[in-house]
Coordinates of C-alpha atoms in Angstrom, one line a residue:
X3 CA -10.9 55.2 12.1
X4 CA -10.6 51.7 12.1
X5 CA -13.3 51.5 8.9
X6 CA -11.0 53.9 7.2
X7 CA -7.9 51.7 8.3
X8 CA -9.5 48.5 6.5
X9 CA -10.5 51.0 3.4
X10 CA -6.5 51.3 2.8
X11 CA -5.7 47.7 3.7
X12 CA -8.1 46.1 1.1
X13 CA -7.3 48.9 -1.3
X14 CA -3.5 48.3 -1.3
X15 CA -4.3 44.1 -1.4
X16 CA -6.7 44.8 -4.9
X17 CA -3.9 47.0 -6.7
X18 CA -1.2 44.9 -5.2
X19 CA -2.9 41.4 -6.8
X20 CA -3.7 43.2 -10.0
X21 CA 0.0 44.2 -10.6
X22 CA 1.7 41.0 -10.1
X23 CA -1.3 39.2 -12.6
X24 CA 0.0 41.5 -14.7
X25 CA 3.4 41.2 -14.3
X26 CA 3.4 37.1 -13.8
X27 CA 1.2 37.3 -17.0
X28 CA 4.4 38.6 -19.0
X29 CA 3.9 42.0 -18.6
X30 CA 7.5 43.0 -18.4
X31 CA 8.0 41.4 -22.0
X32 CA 10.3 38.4 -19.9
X33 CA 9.6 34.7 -19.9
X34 CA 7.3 34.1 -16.5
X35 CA 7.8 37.9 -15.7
X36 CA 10.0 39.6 -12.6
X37 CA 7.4 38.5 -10.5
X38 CA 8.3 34.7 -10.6
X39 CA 11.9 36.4 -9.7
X40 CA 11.3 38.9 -6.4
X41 CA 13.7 37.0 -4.1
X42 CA 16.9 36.4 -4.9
X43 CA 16.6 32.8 -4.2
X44 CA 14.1 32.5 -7.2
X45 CA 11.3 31.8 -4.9
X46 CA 8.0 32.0 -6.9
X47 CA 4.6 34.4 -5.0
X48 CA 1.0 33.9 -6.0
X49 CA -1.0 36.5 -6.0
X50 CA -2.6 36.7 -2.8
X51 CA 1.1 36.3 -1.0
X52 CA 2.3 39.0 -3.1
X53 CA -0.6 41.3 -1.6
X54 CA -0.4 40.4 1.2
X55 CA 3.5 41.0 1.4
X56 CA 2.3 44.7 0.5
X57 CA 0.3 44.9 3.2
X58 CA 2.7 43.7 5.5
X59 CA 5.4 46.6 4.4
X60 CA 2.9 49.2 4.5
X61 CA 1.1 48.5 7.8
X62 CA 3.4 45.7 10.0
X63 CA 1.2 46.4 12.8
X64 CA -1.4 44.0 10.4
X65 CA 0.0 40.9 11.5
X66 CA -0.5 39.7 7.3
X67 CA 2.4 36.5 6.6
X68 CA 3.2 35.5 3.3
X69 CA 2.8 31.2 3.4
X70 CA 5.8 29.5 2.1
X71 CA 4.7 27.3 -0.4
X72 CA 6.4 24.5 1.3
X73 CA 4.1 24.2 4.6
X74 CA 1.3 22.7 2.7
X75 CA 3.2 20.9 -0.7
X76 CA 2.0 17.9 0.6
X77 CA -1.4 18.7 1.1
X78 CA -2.5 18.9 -2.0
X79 CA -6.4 17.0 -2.6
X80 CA -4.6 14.0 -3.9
X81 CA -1.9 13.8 -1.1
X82 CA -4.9 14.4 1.5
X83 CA -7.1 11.6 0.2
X84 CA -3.6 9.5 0.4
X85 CA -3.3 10.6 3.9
X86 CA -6.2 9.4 4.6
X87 CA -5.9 6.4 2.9
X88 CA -3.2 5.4 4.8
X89 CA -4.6 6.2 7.9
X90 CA -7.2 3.9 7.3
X91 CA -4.9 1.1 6.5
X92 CA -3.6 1.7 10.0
X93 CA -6.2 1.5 11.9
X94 CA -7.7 -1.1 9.7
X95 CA -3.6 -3.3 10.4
X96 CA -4.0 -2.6 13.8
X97 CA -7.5 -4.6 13.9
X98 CA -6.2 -7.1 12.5
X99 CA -3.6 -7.7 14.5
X100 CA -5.6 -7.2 17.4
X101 CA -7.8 -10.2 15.9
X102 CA -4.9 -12.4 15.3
X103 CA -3.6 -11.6 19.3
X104 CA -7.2 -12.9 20.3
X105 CA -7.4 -16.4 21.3
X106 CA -9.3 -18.6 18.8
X107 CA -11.8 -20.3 19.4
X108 CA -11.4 -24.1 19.5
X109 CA -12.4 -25.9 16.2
X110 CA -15.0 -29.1 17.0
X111 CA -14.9 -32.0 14.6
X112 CA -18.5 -33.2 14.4
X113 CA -21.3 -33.0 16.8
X114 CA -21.2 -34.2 21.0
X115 CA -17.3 -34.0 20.7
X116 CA -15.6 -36.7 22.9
X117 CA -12.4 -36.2 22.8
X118 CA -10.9 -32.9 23.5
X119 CA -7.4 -31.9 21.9
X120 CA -4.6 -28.7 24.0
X121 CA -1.6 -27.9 23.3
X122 CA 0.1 -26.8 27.1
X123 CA 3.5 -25.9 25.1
X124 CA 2.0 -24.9 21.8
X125 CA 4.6 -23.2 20.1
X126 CA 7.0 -26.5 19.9
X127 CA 8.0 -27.5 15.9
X128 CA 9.4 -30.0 14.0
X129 CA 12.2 -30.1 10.9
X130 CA 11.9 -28.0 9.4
X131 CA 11.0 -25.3 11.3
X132 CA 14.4 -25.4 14.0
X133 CA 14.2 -21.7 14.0
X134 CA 13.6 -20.1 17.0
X135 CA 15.1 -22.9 19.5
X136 CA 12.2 -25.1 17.5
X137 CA 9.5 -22.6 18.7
X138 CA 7.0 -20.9 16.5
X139 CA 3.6 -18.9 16.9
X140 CA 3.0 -20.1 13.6
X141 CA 0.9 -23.5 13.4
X142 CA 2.7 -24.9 10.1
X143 CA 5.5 -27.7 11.2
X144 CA 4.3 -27.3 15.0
X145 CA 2.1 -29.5 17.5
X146 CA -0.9 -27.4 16.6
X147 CA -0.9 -29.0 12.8
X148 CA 0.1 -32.6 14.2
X149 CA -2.8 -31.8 16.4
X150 CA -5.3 -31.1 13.6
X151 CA -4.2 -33.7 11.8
X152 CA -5.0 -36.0 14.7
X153 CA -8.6 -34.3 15.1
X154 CA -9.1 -35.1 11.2
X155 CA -8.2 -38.4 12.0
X156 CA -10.7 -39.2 14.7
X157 CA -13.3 -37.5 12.7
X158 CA -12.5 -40.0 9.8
X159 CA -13.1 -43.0 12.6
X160 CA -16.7 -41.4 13.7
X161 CA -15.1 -39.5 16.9
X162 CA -16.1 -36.0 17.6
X163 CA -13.4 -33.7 18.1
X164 CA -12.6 -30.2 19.9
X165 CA -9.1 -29.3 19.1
X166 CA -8.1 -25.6 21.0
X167 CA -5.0 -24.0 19.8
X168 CA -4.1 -21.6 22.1
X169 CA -0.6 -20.7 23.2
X170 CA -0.6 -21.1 26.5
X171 CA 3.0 -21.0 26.6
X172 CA 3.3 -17.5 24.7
X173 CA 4.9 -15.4 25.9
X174 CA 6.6 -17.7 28.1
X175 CA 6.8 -21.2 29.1
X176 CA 5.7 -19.8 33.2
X177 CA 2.3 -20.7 34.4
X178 CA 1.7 -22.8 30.9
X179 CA 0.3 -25.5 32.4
X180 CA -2.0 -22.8 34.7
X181 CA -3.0 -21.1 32.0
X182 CA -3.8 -24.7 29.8
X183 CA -5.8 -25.7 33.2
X184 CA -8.4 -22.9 32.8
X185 CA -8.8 -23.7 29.2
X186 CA -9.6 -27.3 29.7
X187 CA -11.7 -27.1 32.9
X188 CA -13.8 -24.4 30.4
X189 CA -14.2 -26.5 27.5
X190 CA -14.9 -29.4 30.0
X191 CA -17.9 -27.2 31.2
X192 CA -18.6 -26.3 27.8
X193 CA -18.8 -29.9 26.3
X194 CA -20.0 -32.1 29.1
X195 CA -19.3 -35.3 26.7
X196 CA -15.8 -35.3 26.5
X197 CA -14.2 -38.1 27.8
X198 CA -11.1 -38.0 26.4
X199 CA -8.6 -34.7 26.8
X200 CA -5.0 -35.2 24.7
X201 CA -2.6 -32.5 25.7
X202 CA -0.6 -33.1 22.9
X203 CA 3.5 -32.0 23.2
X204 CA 7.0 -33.6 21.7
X205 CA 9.6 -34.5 23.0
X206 CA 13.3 -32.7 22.5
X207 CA 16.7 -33.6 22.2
X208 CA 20.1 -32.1 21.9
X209 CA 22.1 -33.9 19.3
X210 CA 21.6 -32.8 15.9
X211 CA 20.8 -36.3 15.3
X212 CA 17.7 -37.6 13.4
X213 CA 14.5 -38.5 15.3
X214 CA 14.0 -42.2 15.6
X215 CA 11.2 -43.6 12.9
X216 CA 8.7 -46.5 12.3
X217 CA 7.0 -48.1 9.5
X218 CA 3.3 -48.3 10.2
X219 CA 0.8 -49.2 7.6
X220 CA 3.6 -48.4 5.0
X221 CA 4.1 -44.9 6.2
X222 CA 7.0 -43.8 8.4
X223 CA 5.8 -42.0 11.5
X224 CA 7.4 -41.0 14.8
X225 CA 7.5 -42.9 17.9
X226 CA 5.3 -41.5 20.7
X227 CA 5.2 -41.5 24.0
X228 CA 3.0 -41.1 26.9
X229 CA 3.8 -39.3 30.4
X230 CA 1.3 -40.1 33.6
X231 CA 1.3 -38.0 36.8
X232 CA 1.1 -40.4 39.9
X233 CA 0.1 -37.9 42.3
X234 CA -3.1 -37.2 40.8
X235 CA -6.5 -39.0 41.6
X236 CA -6.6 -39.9 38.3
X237 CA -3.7 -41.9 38.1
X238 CA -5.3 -45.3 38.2
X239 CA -7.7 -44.6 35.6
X240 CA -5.6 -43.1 32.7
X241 CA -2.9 -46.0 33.5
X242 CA -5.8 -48.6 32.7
X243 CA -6.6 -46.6 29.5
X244 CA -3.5 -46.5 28.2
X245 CA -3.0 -50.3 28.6
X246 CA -5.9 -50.4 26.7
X247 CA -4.3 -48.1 24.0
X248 CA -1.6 -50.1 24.1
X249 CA -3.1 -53.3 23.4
X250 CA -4.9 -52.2 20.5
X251 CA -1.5 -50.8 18.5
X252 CA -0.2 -54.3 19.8
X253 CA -2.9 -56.1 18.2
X254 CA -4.2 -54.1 15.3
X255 CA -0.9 -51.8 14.3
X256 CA 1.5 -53.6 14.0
X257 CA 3.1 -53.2 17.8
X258 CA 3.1 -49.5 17.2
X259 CA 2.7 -48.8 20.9
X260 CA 3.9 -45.8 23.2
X261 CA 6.1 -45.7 26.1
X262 CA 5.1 -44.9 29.4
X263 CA 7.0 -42.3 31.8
X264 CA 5.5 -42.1 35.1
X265 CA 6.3 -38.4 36.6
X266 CA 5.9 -37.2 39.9
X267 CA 3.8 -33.6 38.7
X268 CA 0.4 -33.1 38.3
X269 CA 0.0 -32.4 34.7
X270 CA -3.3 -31.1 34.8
X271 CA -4.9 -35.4 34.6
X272 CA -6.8 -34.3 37.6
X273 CA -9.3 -32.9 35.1
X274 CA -10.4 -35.7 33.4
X275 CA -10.2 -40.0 34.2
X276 CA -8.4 -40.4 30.7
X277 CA -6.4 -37.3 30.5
X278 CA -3.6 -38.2 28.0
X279 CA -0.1 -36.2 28.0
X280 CA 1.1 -37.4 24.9
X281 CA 4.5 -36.5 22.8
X282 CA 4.6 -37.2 19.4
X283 CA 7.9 -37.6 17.9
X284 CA 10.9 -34.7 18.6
X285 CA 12.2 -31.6 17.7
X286 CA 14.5 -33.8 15.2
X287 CA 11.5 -35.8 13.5
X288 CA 10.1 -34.4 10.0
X289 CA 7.0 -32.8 10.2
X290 CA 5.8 -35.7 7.6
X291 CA 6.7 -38.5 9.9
X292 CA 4.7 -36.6 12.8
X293 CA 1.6 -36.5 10.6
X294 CA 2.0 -40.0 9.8
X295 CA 1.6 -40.9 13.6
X296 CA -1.1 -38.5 14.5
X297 CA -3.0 -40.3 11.1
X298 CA -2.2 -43.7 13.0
X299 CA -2.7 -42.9 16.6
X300 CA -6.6 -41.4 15.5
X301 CA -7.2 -44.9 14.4
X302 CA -5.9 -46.7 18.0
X303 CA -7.8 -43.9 20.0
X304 CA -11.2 -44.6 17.9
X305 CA -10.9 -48.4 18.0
X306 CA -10.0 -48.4 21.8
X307 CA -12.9 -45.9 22.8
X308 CA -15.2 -47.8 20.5
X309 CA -14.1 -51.1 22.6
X310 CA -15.9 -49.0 25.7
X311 CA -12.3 -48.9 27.4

């Protein structure tokens, strides 16, 4: 029964198919034939639809569908391989940015690095770069490019540099100065002949005023500053070192010296005996100027930790 049942079904398919060949071949003497035209919607059937839509009228039971040609229009060889394609390019954007997230890994400047170079809050810019409240992941205009420019600087004198860029203060300014103490303590482990660490900031200001200026060496560069914890043990011995600092922009640079600001936090200076917080101009200074500084300051740093201070 069910052998004779088949018999019919693939009997009725064959004629079906040979028909509308025919008749989509022109066989009714009309441009594309009635079989381009069955619905009244002008809907076109291949072949194998068409069969199967014979089928379907003469045993329902069969369960046969005619496809509408839109389910798969864009699943055509070429469309697929574009699917693909893009799906690649997904996966391969999402690596990426998975990459950039990753912390990088510090950059060192020469061989036995002695001074090592953070950035606690390193998303702070400078003109002109205001957007954002003068914060930016990107290192162009911001502390993290005055901070290579320092490195290069030190590396020009015959100091060894590690300069770390990682925002510890992305996504938010809470626990920046945790998360910055785990970094240094590690790259302290890492390079046992540091003796130096810069935790380089700026400074801000309100007024829409420009950020005060020197001329050094016939460039124009930032002033600086430097801010000490007094609560650390450490207090004594970054307070002689940057008296030492001090007296060589006094002597060699023209009086291009830093200020000193004497805070009652911690700052992380408990790491290191010459643990520097330094600022470097503020959010009104031009990038330019910044630069400038961090090109002078390399030179006072090298000459002073040459001196053995």
């Amino acid at each position: 029964m069910r052998r004779n049942f088949f018999g019919k079904l693939i009997t009725i398919y064959v004629i079906s198919t040979f028909l509308f060949s025919f008749l989509a071949a022109g066989g009714t003497g009309g441009e594309g034939g009635a079989a381009q035209n069955i619905f009244a919607g002008g809907g076109s059937l291949s072949p194998a639809d068409f069969g199967a839509l014979c089928i379907s009228s003469v045993y329902p039971e069969a369960d046969v569908f005619v496809a509408d040609s839109r389910d798969n229009e864009e699943q055509g060889a070429d469309t697929l391989l574009s699917a693909q394609q893009e799906k690649k390019d997904e996966v391969a954007a999402k690596t990426v940015k998975k990459e950039e997230e990753k912390p990088k890994e510090p950059v060192v400047f020469g061989e036995d690095p002695a001074v090592l170079i953070i950035h606690t809050h390193a998303t702070e810019t400078y003109l002109p770069a205001s957007g954002g409240n003068y914060h930016s992941k990107k290192k162009e205009n911001s502390v993290r490019d005055v901070g290579q420019v320092l490195a290069e600087s030190l590396e020009e004198e015959g100091i060894s540099v590690v300069h770390d860029e990682t925002l510890h203060d992305d996504p938010s300014y809470n626990s920046s100065y945790s998360r910055s103490y785990e970094t240094v303590e590690k790259l302290l482990e890492k390079y046992p002949t540091i003796e130096c660490v810069i935790d380089l900031h700026r400074d801000a200001i309100a007024a829409e005023t420009a950020g005060a200026t020197i001329s050094v060496e016939g460039k124009t560069c930032a002033r600086y500053l430097y801010v000490v914890s007094t609560i650390t043990p450490t207090y004594q011995s970054n307070s002689k070192f940057i008296e030492a600092l001090n007296q060589v922009a006094t002597d060699e640079f023209s009086g291009y010296t830093g200020n000193v600001l004497e805070r009652g936090y911690q700052y992380n200076q408990n790491l290191c005996d010459k643990y520097l917080l330094l600022e470097f101009g503020n959010n009104r200074n031009d990038i330019e100027d910044v630069r400038n500084t961090a090109k002078i300051y390399g030179k006072i740093l090298a000459k002073t930790m040459k001196a053995g201070n």
